[in-house]
Amino acid sequence: MYNDFFGFKSSPFTIAPDPRFLFMSERHRDALAHLLYGIGSGGGFVMLTGEVGTGKTTVCRCLLEQLSSDVRLAYILNPKLDAIELMATMCDELGIQYEQGERSLKAFTDLLRDYLLKNHEQGLNTVLMIDEAQNLSVEVMEQIRLLTNLETNDKKLLQIILIGQPELQELLAKKELRQLAQRITARYHLRPLNLNETASYIGHRLRIAGLQRPLFKSSAIKRIHQASGGIPRLINVISDRALLGAFVEKKNTVTEPIVKRAIPEVLGDSHTAVNQASKNHKLVWFGVSFAILLTVAAYIVITQYPQSIKKETMVDSTAQPIQKALDDSRINNKLKNEPLTKSNDELAQEFWGDQSWDREGLRSARNLFALWGVSYYPYQASEPCDFALDYNLSCDDGTADWDYIKQLNRPLNLKFSTQESGSFWGTLKAIEGNKLVLQFGDHEVRMTQEKLNPLWQGEYRLFWKMPDGFIEHTKYGDTGPVVRWLTDAIYTIDNVDISPADRFSKKVEDWLMLFQMENGLVADGILGKHSVIMLNNNVVTNIPKLEKGSVMTQQGEQ
């Protein structure tokens, strides 16, 4: 309808998978590289996940185009099959003949084994690609795992690519699928486009459609990105409707008001895509909806568990009903009063019980965000570190020892591992005397540092609040708002008035070096993220901390 008006040769924002409009962002190229690496790594599983509309199909098309002639591919598009149907479909895809009505798993396994061995002798690779893999049942997943047992001394005979929505990660986190999860040799979660990539994506499709001039105002692109959450499919439908709106109004450019009118027309008034305008509403909703729960839970904890309330004054947004919380507390008291003589794997089983194991750290991220008063829903939002930026928080991850963890004095996520249970994440919420307060999914436990040591090799992740205008490695001679923030902190801590307040002078450098030395940091006089964390511990009162007596609040760090 609007093609002639704008001068398009074809519609730029159709959602049909037209290869002419293929846009490979850096994220898509990374995903493709992971899949190609997995295929060439000698077998096992490769996994690609991503939210609906992020471009998984685009990556798969590119992968198929780059497969060499020595690859034999079985591509399954409908995974809602039982084990027999799966094996039959594989045989159909690979051209393996079997008797009509065959219902024996052994018969299919023997046929596939012979086919795979024959391909191996001829120097051919066999690949099974399953799309929409989040719909696979646990039983079928286990059958797929058993197929990877077909191997020679140095190579798996079958390579398997699982492609699915984020729920696939939850499926593989189940305890009964831990053997399969440990066989994944390459995995990639395809995240939505950032703002710059969204602008490039829109510009790319406009150019392919035959338009060389700028058409969307930068403010309009920003609004599209916020409403779509960077998901290409949603970018397409919003942009298409915005072009229609501009056409109706006879305007040669797409402005932000046009986009704002287009968004509810295609996504509805209650759409769940990320947009800046709804963030404040979400925070207000969070506070109101949990106010009653906080009051009731605080009363229960104060009257029943007075020692616990001294440490924590905040209720996690993932809390279960009160009765379950009381039951868990009785279990934890038993753990607290009885010596732990379990092995590492038995201890890990005690943490998680029947819950899905947190292999990716997303549930732990949810629990950690809750301590900052932020509601995070894994698999419905962006990756934790990207999501944190919306609340002016940043990630810090790496390896450390207990002494340094205590110096940072922030709740954080820890990565644990055992020989049998594999790797998983948990949240260190607080330190009470010689006991660590940890949360694993919905379970809270208390234990000594020594008993946890065999499970933790030092890997951590935490959130911290960035000062306005923060630039990593701010140093002598620099100016700007972050320097003023630093001089304000110096005044608060030592009552030292530095002028000019926005210039990183020698006096500021000397003070910072002494502060770093006293807090166990590298005394280089350069303002980095760990120096900011330590400074905030001294000048901000309403941030979540580990040590007893710290103030914990839902307001976060101001």
XYZ file of C-alpha atoms in Angstrom:
558
model
C 0.000 0.000 0.000
C 2.751 2.474 0.896
C 5.549 1.178 -1.378
C 4.971 3.670 -4.194
C 4.644 6.582 -1.773
C 8.078 5.947 -0.227
C 9.698 4.571 -3.372
C 10.186 0.963 -2.244
C 10.810 -1.798 -4.744
C 9.332 -4.285 -2.269
C 7.908 -4.214 1.244
C 10.848 -3.783 3.653
C 9.319 -5.245 6.799
C 7.555 -8.403 5.772
C 7.894 -11.176 8.353
C 8.341 -13.809 5.640
C 11.898 -15.284 5.736
C 13.036 -13.587 2.515
C 16.785 -14.369 2.141
C 17.328 -11.001 0.431
C 16.710 -9.257 3.744
C 19.087 -11.460 5.726
C 20.698 -9.365 8.465
C 23.470 -11.016 10.447
C 24.218 -8.974 13.538
C 27.296 -9.666 15.620
C 25.110 -11.797 17.888
C 23.855 -13.871 14.953
C 27.413 -14.345 13.685
C 28.499 -15.475 17.145
C 25.620 -17.945 17.282
C 26.544 -19.304 13.857
C 30.183 -19.637 14.903
C 29.155 -21.637 17.976
C 27.077 -24.010 15.876
C 29.834 -24.490 13.299
C 32.331 -25.107 16.080
C 30.034 -27.643 17.682
C 29.567 -29.521 14.438
C 33.320 -29.663 13.887
C 34.247 -30.556 17.456
C 33.805 -34.301 17.147
C 30.288 -35.012 18.322
C 27.989 -34.482 21.256
C 25.319 -31.813 21.561
C 25.194 -28.224 20.354
C 22.432 -25.955 21.658
C 21.045 -22.679 20.344
C 18.310 -20.918 22.314
C 16.576 -17.615 21.878
C 13.265 -15.891 22.468
C 10.558 -16.120 19.818
C 11.455 -13.886 16.868
C 15.132 -13.315 17.712
C 16.372 -14.932 14.515
C 17.107 -18.578 15.301
C 15.706 -19.586 11.925
C 17.990 -17.041 10.246
C 21.010 -18.620 11.909
C 19.839 -22.116 10.942
C 19.452 -21.114 7.305
C 22.985 -19.753 7.295
C 24.236 -22.921 8.931
C 22.589 -25.129 6.322
C 24.150 -23.049 3.563
C 27.616 -23.511 5.067
C 27.470 -27.251 5.679
C 30.049 -29.056 3.599
C 29.219 -31.792 1.107
C 30.397 -34.488 3.517
C 27.543 -33.793 5.965
C 24.375 -35.877 6.028
C 21.600 -33.973 7.805
C 18.374 -35.087 9.462
C 16.293 -31.968 10.151
C 13.277 -32.456 12.440
C 10.835 -29.533 12.504
C 8.094 -31.089 14.639
C 9.598 -32.567 17.817
C 6.270 -33.515 19.439
C 7.075 -37.179 18.909
C 7.524 -40.233 21.043
C 10.794 -42.171 20.934
C 9.640 -44.553 18.181
C 8.346 -41.690 16.019
C 11.598 -39.808 16.502
C 13.681 -42.755 15.328
C 11.380 -43.306 12.362
C 11.565 -39.642 11.382
C 15.361 -39.738 11.566
C 15.396 -42.750 9.268
C 13.042 -40.965 6.848
C 15.265 -37.874 6.796
C 18.445 -39.903 6.229
C 16.893 -42.228 3.652
C 17.203 -45.348 5.797
C 14.745 -48.090 4.794
C 12.731 -49.880 7.503
C 9.741 -52.183 7.608
C 6.338 -50.542 7.515
C 4.788 -50.422 10.983
C 8.080 -51.064 12.761
C 7.719 -50.328 16.508
C 10.941 -51.699 17.964
C 13.490 -49.250 19.388
C 16.181 -51.881 19.028
C 15.422 -52.332 15.339
C 15.650 -48.597 14.682
C 18.808 -48.284 16.793
C 20.473 -51.099 14.857
C 19.541 -49.498 11.532
C 20.916 -46.119 12.630
C 24.092 -47.688 14.022
C 24.807 -49.450 10.744
C 24.125 -46.252 8.788
C 26.367 -44.154 11.034
C 29.223 -46.667 10.867
C 28.953 -46.759 7.079
C 29.062 -42.958 6.891
C 32.070 -42.881 9.214
C 33.947 -45.349 7.026
C 33.257 -43.112 4.018
C 34.459 -39.971 5.838
C 30.949 -38.538 6.163
C 29.518 -36.702 9.164
C 25.922 -37.250 10.284
C 24.043 -34.409 11.969
C 20.640 -34.429 13.647
C 19.073 -30.953 13.935
C 15.917 -30.568 16.018
C 13.986 -27.312 15.893
C 11.520 -26.236 18.617
C 13.381 -28.640 20.904
C 11.737 -27.166 24.021
C 8.730 -29.330 23.109
C 10.657 -32.583 23.495
C 9.646 -34.819 26.381
C 12.158 -35.975 28.972
C 11.819 -39.556 27.679
C 12.601 -38.541 24.099
C 15.526 -36.397 25.260
C 16.957 -39.407 27.047
C 16.579 -41.501 23.872
C 18.442 -38.817 21.946
C 21.229 -38.900 24.529
C 21.540 -42.649 24.097
C 22.091 -42.122 20.370
C 25.306 -40.253 21.172
C 26.645 -43.453 22.740
C 27.189 -44.648 19.170
C 30.873 -43.841 18.793
C 34.315 -44.985 17.775
C 37.407 -44.709 19.947
C 37.957 -41.095 18.948
C 34.690 -39.713 17.632
C 30.946 -39.614 18.156
C 29.113 -40.972 15.133
C 26.190 -38.569 15.500
C 26.248 -34.844 16.171
C 23.052 -33.283 17.507
C 21.931 -29.663 17.309
C 19.088 -28.591 19.590
C 17.344 -25.337 18.707
C 14.617 -23.917 20.856
C 13.085 -21.203 22.958
C 14.495 -20.360 26.421
C 12.308 -23.055 27.966
C 14.785 -25.539 26.477
C 17.295 -24.367 29.086
C 14.773 -25.116 31.828
C 14.152 -28.552 30.350
C 17.854 -29.398 30.327
C 18.208 -28.137 33.895
C 16.062 -31.023 35.139
C 17.920 -33.412 37.376
C 17.067 -36.434 35.228
C 18.664 -34.796 32.176
C 21.958 -33.800 33.805
C 23.848 -36.456 31.810
C 22.643 -34.891 28.584
C 23.395 -31.367 29.807
C 26.986 -32.365 30.526
C 27.428 -33.537 26.928
C 26.685 -30.141 25.411
C 29.953 -29.034 23.800
C 28.760 -25.630 22.582
C 25.783 -23.528 23.596
C 24.642 -20.054 22.673
C 21.673 -17.949 23.764
C 20.672 -15.571 21.000
C 19.823 -12.293 22.648
C 17.729 -9.486 21.139
C 19.366 -6.643 19.226
C 20.692 -3.646 21.104
C 19.743 -0.101 20.091
C 22.589 0.350 17.597
C 21.872 -3.036 16.023
C 18.184 -2.170 15.794
C 19.043 1.010 13.896
C 21.349 -0.969 11.573
C 18.681 -3.626 11.081
C 16.039 -1.080 10.073
C 18.472 0.737 7.781
C 19.545 -2.551 6.177
C 16.002 -3.579 5.316
C 15.193 -0.129 3.932
C 18.244 -0.246 1.656
C 17.394 -3.734 0.381
C 13.866 -2.480 -0.345
C 15.380 0.243 -2.531
C 15.435 3.331 -0.304
C 18.757 5.090 0.243
C 17.679 8.057 2.370
C 17.044 8.120 6.144
C 13.386 7.442 6.781
C 13.039 6.828 10.536
C 13.937 9.556 13.015
C 16.437 8.444 15.668
C 13.814 9.012 18.376
C 11.410 6.793 16.421
C 14.014 4.012 16.202
C 14.649 4.280 19.924
C 10.914 3.931 20.608
C 10.722 0.895 18.283
C 13.650 -0.689 20.106
C 12.082 -0.102 23.508
C 8.712 -1.513 22.491
C 10.101 -4.512 20.618
C 12.782 -5.357 23.151
C 15.153 -5.692 20.181
C 13.319 -8.736 18.782
C 13.564 -8.578 14.965
C 10.086 -9.958 14.311
C 8.505 -7.299 16.516
C 10.709 -4.627 14.960
C 9.246 -5.647 11.598
C 5.598 -5.485 12.597
C 5.971 -2.163 14.438
C 7.968 -0.589 11.599
C 5.489 -1.812 9.012
C 2.559 -0.283 10.874
C 4.516 2.942 11.472
C 5.162 3.243 7.715
C 1.459 2.791 7.118
C 0.760 5.552 9.624
C 3.234 7.898 7.954
C 1.648 7.106 4.578
C -1.842 7.905 5.878
C -0.582 11.221 7.264
C 1.349 11.920 4.028
C 4.642 12.356 5.889
C 7.988 11.559 4.318
C 9.625 10.547 7.611
C 8.564 8.311 10.468
C 8.537 10.239 13.731
C 8.276 9.084 17.340
C 4.585 10.074 17.711
C 3.739 7.929 14.681
C 5.575 4.971 16.212
C 3.862 5.503 19.571
C 0.480 5.258 17.854
C 1.563 2.180 15.909
C 2.760 0.171 18.916
C -0.612 -0.564 20.588
C -2.168 -1.230 17.172
C 0.118 -4.233 16.598
C 1.117 -5.294 20.103
C -1.996 -4.338 22.037
C -2.311 -2.005 24.991
C -1.042 -4.662 27.416
C 1.917 -5.927 25.387
C 4.828 -7.343 27.408
C 7.666 -6.124 25.199
C 10.245 -3.992 26.907
C 9.565 -0.251 26.764
C 10.874 2.604 28.776
C 7.495 4.105 29.454
C 6.312 1.016 31.330
C 9.306 0.615 33.637
C 8.071 2.995 36.294
C 4.670 1.349 36.153
C 6.277 -2.061 36.692
C 8.198 -0.817 39.697
C 5.069 0.710 41.226
C 3.181 -2.521 40.609
C 5.995 -4.467 42.243
C 5.872 -2.339 45.377
C 2.097 -2.421 45.738
C 1.651 -6.121 45.011
C 4.267 -7.168 47.538
C 3.475 -4.671 50.283
C 0.977 -6.960 51.992
C 3.248 -9.996 51.601
C 6.154 -8.069 53.118
C 4.081 -7.004 56.119
C 2.742 -10.486 56.835
C 6.090 -12.182 56.289
C 7.886 -9.648 58.484
C 5.447 -10.310 61.327
C 5.895 -14.076 61.025
C 9.676 -13.830 60.960
C 9.846 -11.332 63.850
C 7.676 -13.458 66.117
C 9.007 -16.858 65.134
C 12.615 -16.271 64.129
C 14.002 -13.131 65.828
C 17.614 -13.968 65.014
C 16.891 -14.127 61.312
C 15.206 -10.699 61.192
C 18.329 -9.050 62.563
C 20.023 -9.870 59.308
C 17.371 -9.517 56.634
C 14.651 -6.884 56.427
C 13.712 -7.676 52.865
C 11.471 -10.438 51.516
C 12.508 -12.059 48.246
C 10.048 -11.557 45.413
C 10.290 -15.296 44.693
C 9.010 -16.241 48.175
C 6.609 -19.167 48.371
C 3.491 -19.265 50.549
C 4.081 -18.675 54.264
C 3.459 -22.279 55.333
C 6.126 -23.535 52.940
C 8.511 -20.888 54.249
C 7.951 -22.129 57.801
C 8.476 -25.730 56.716
C 11.721 -24.759 54.979
C 12.865 -22.928 58.096
C 12.351 -26.034 60.203
C 14.405 -28.015 57.672
C 17.113 -25.373 57.751
C 17.197 -25.399 61.556
C 17.764 -29.134 61.388
C 20.629 -28.612 58.927
C 22.006 -25.889 61.159
C 22.037 -28.027 64.293
C 23.207 -31.305 62.779
C 26.757 -31.777 61.472
C 26.946 -32.295 57.709
C 28.682 -35.542 56.882
C 27.387 -35.827 53.342
C 29.556 -36.020 50.249
C 29.736 -33.040 47.886
C 27.161 -34.567 45.560
C 24.835 -35.479 48.423
C 25.154 -31.925 49.698
C 24.313 -30.550 46.256
C 21.264 -32.816 46.121
C 20.223 -31.435 49.514
C 20.390 -27.899 48.127
C 18.261 -28.511 45.084
C 16.023 -31.431 45.948
C 13.479 -31.893 43.184
C 13.986 -28.438 41.680
C 15.361 -27.843 38.211
C 19.080 -27.275 38.563
C 20.245 -23.740 37.841
C 22.889 -24.533 35.217
C 22.803 -21.120 33.532
C 22.533 -18.984 36.673
C 19.229 -17.402 35.659
C 17.237 -18.413 38.724
C 20.079 -17.227 40.920
C 20.073 -13.945 39.000
C 16.382 -13.635 39.796
C 17.093 -14.144 43.500
C 19.968 -11.674 43.429
C 17.909 -9.027 41.626
C 15.244 -9.449 44.303
C 17.731 -8.299 46.929
C 18.027 -5.056 44.957
C 14.242 -4.704 44.829
C 14.127 -5.586 41.127
C 11.748 -8.172 39.682
C 13.482 -10.310 37.046
C 11.742 -13.052 35.088
C 14.236 -15.433 33.449
C 13.506 -16.394 29.843
C 11.133 -13.427 29.469
C 13.714 -10.664 29.789
C 17.184 -10.045 28.437
C 20.318 -11.606 29.888
C 20.897 -10.574 33.536
C 23.799 -8.203 32.851
C 21.911 -6.451 30.051
C 18.739 -6.307 32.150
C 20.690 -4.761 35.053
C 21.600 -1.734 32.936
C 17.937 -0.698 32.857
C 18.198 -0.118 36.618
C 21.569 1.628 36.473
C 23.266 -1.506 37.799
C 26.239 -3.253 36.298
C 27.704 -6.752 36.527
C 30.994 -7.732 38.044
C 32.125 -11.315 37.630
C 35.353 -13.209 38.009
C 37.123 -15.327 40.605
C 37.969 -14.422 44.177
C 38.597 -15.902 47.624
C 36.412 -15.557 50.692
C 38.423 -12.664 52.096
C 37.858 -10.587 48.989
C 34.175 -11.552 48.843
C 33.794 -10.282 52.400
C 35.616 -7.063 51.514
C 33.228 -6.381 48.633
C 30.428 -7.039 51.135
C 27.683 -7.561 48.563
C 25.279 -10.458 48.047
C 26.363 -12.340 44.965
C 25.903 -15.462 42.901
C 28.401 -18.291 43.241
C 29.064 -21.095 40.792
C 29.421 -24.553 42.332
C 30.402 -27.887 40.856
C 30.617 -31.562 41.796
C 31.807 -34.583 39.888
C 28.386 -36.172 39.467
C 25.976 -33.241 39.643
C 27.914 -30.924 37.329
C 27.910 -27.133 37.636
C 25.121 -25.060 39.153
C 24.586 -21.613 40.675
C 23.352 -20.339 44.016
C 23.006 -16.984 45.761
C 25.026 -15.957 48.814
C 22.542 -13.644 50.545
C 24.215 -12.881 53.869
C 26.908 -13.784 56.368
C 25.762 -14.333 59.940
C 28.712 -14.953 62.231
C 30.455 -18.047 60.930
C 27.464 -19.123 58.843
C 26.765 -18.373 55.194
C 23.141 -17.813 54.227
C 22.583 -19.239 50.749
C 19.587 -19.581 48.487
C 19.304 -22.355 45.905
C 16.165 -21.866 43.860
C 13.478 -21.616 46.531
C 15.539 -23.289 49.285
C 17.497 -21.319 51.871
C 20.282 -23.018 53.851
C 22.902 -21.983 56.400
C 26.305 -23.597 56.591
C 29.912 -22.886 57.392
C 32.390 -21.641 54.853
C 34.614 -24.689 55.346
C 31.882 -27.145 54.401
C 31.054 -25.173 51.273
C 34.662 -24.821 50.095
C 34.861 -28.167 48.202
C 31.920 -27.084 46.031
C 33.121 -23.570 45.155
C 36.181 -22.823 43.047
C 35.972 -19.038 43.368
C 33.676 -18.026 40.481
C 31.184 -15.279 41.318
C 28.868 -12.615 39.872
C 27.444 -9.556 41.622
C 25.584 -6.359 40.784
C 26.819 -2.885 41.679
C 25.520 0.632 41.187
C 27.342 2.875 38.725
C 27.735 6.580 39.517
C 26.296 8.937 36.937
C 28.725 9.347 34.066
C 30.958 6.525 35.294
C 33.913 5.745 33.035
C 36.109 2.770 33.869
C 39.673 3.695 34.859
C 38.999 7.347 35.668
C 42.378 8.771 36.697
C 44.540 11.803 37.390
C 43.757 14.712 35.051
C 40.226 13.535 34.166
C 37.158 15.715 34.687
C 33.422 15.260 34.688
C 30.496 14.106 36.832
C 32.134 10.882 38.026
C 35.021 12.919 39.472
C 32.529 15.142 41.278
C 30.889 11.975 42.632
C 34.295 10.856 43.916
C 35.103 14.168 45.602
C 31.645 14.144 47.223
C 32.425 10.658 48.554
C 35.753 11.871 49.920
C 33.976 14.674 51.759
C 31.401 12.242 53.190
C 34.036 9.763 54.386
C 36.800 12.073 55.660
C 35.206 15.537 55.626
C 37.874 16.670 53.149
C 36.725 19.484 50.862
C 38.435 19.312 47.462
C 38.276 22.130 44.940
C 37.706 22.157 42.022
C 35.307 19.301 42.750
C 35.087 17.997 39.181
C 38.834 17.639 38.515
C 40.851 14.509 39.358
C 43.751 16.282 41.054
C 46.871 14.934 42.749
C 45.091 15.355 46.071
C 42.256 13.123 44.857
C 44.750 10.563 43.563
C 46.632 10.441 46.873
C 43.430 10.026 48.868
C 42.175 7.264 46.572
C 45.472 5.355 46.750
C 45.330 5.372 50.551
C 41.679 4.258 50.489
C 42.511 1.427 48.096
C 45.399 0.281 50.265
C 43.232 0.239 53.394
C 40.554 -1.818 51.614
C 42.802 -4.456 50.077
C 42.620 -3.117 46.499
C 45.445 -2.447 44.095
C 46.654 0.995 45.183
C 47.006 2.558 41.729
C 44.979 5.744 42.292
C 42.643 4.821 39.432
C 38.881 4.704 39.979
C 37.598 1.309 38.855
C 34.460 -0.662 39.601
C 35.822 -2.328 42.746
C 36.873 1.028 44.151
C 33.339 2.297 43.456
C 31.852 -0.727 45.249
C 34.054 -0.102 48.298
C 33.265 3.620 48.287
C 29.539 2.950 48.079
C 29.842 0.690 51.106
C 31.024 3.763 53.023
C 28.733 6.466 51.667
C 25.435 4.704 50.847
C 23.303 3.120 53.537
C 20.432 1.536 51.601
C 22.218 -1.116 49.559
C 22.136 -4.883 50.106
C 25.205 -6.105 51.975
C 26.511 -9.415 53.277
C 27.700 -8.596 56.747
C 25.465 -8.482 59.811
C 24.105 -5.039 60.561
C 23.969 -4.002 56.908
C 20.863 -2.268 55.666
C 18.800 -4.268 53.187
C 16.003 -2.572 51.326
C 13.776 -2.799 48.308
C 14.754 0.640 47.125
C 18.157 -0.383 45.814
C 21.144 1.897 45.743
C 20.335 5.569 45.312
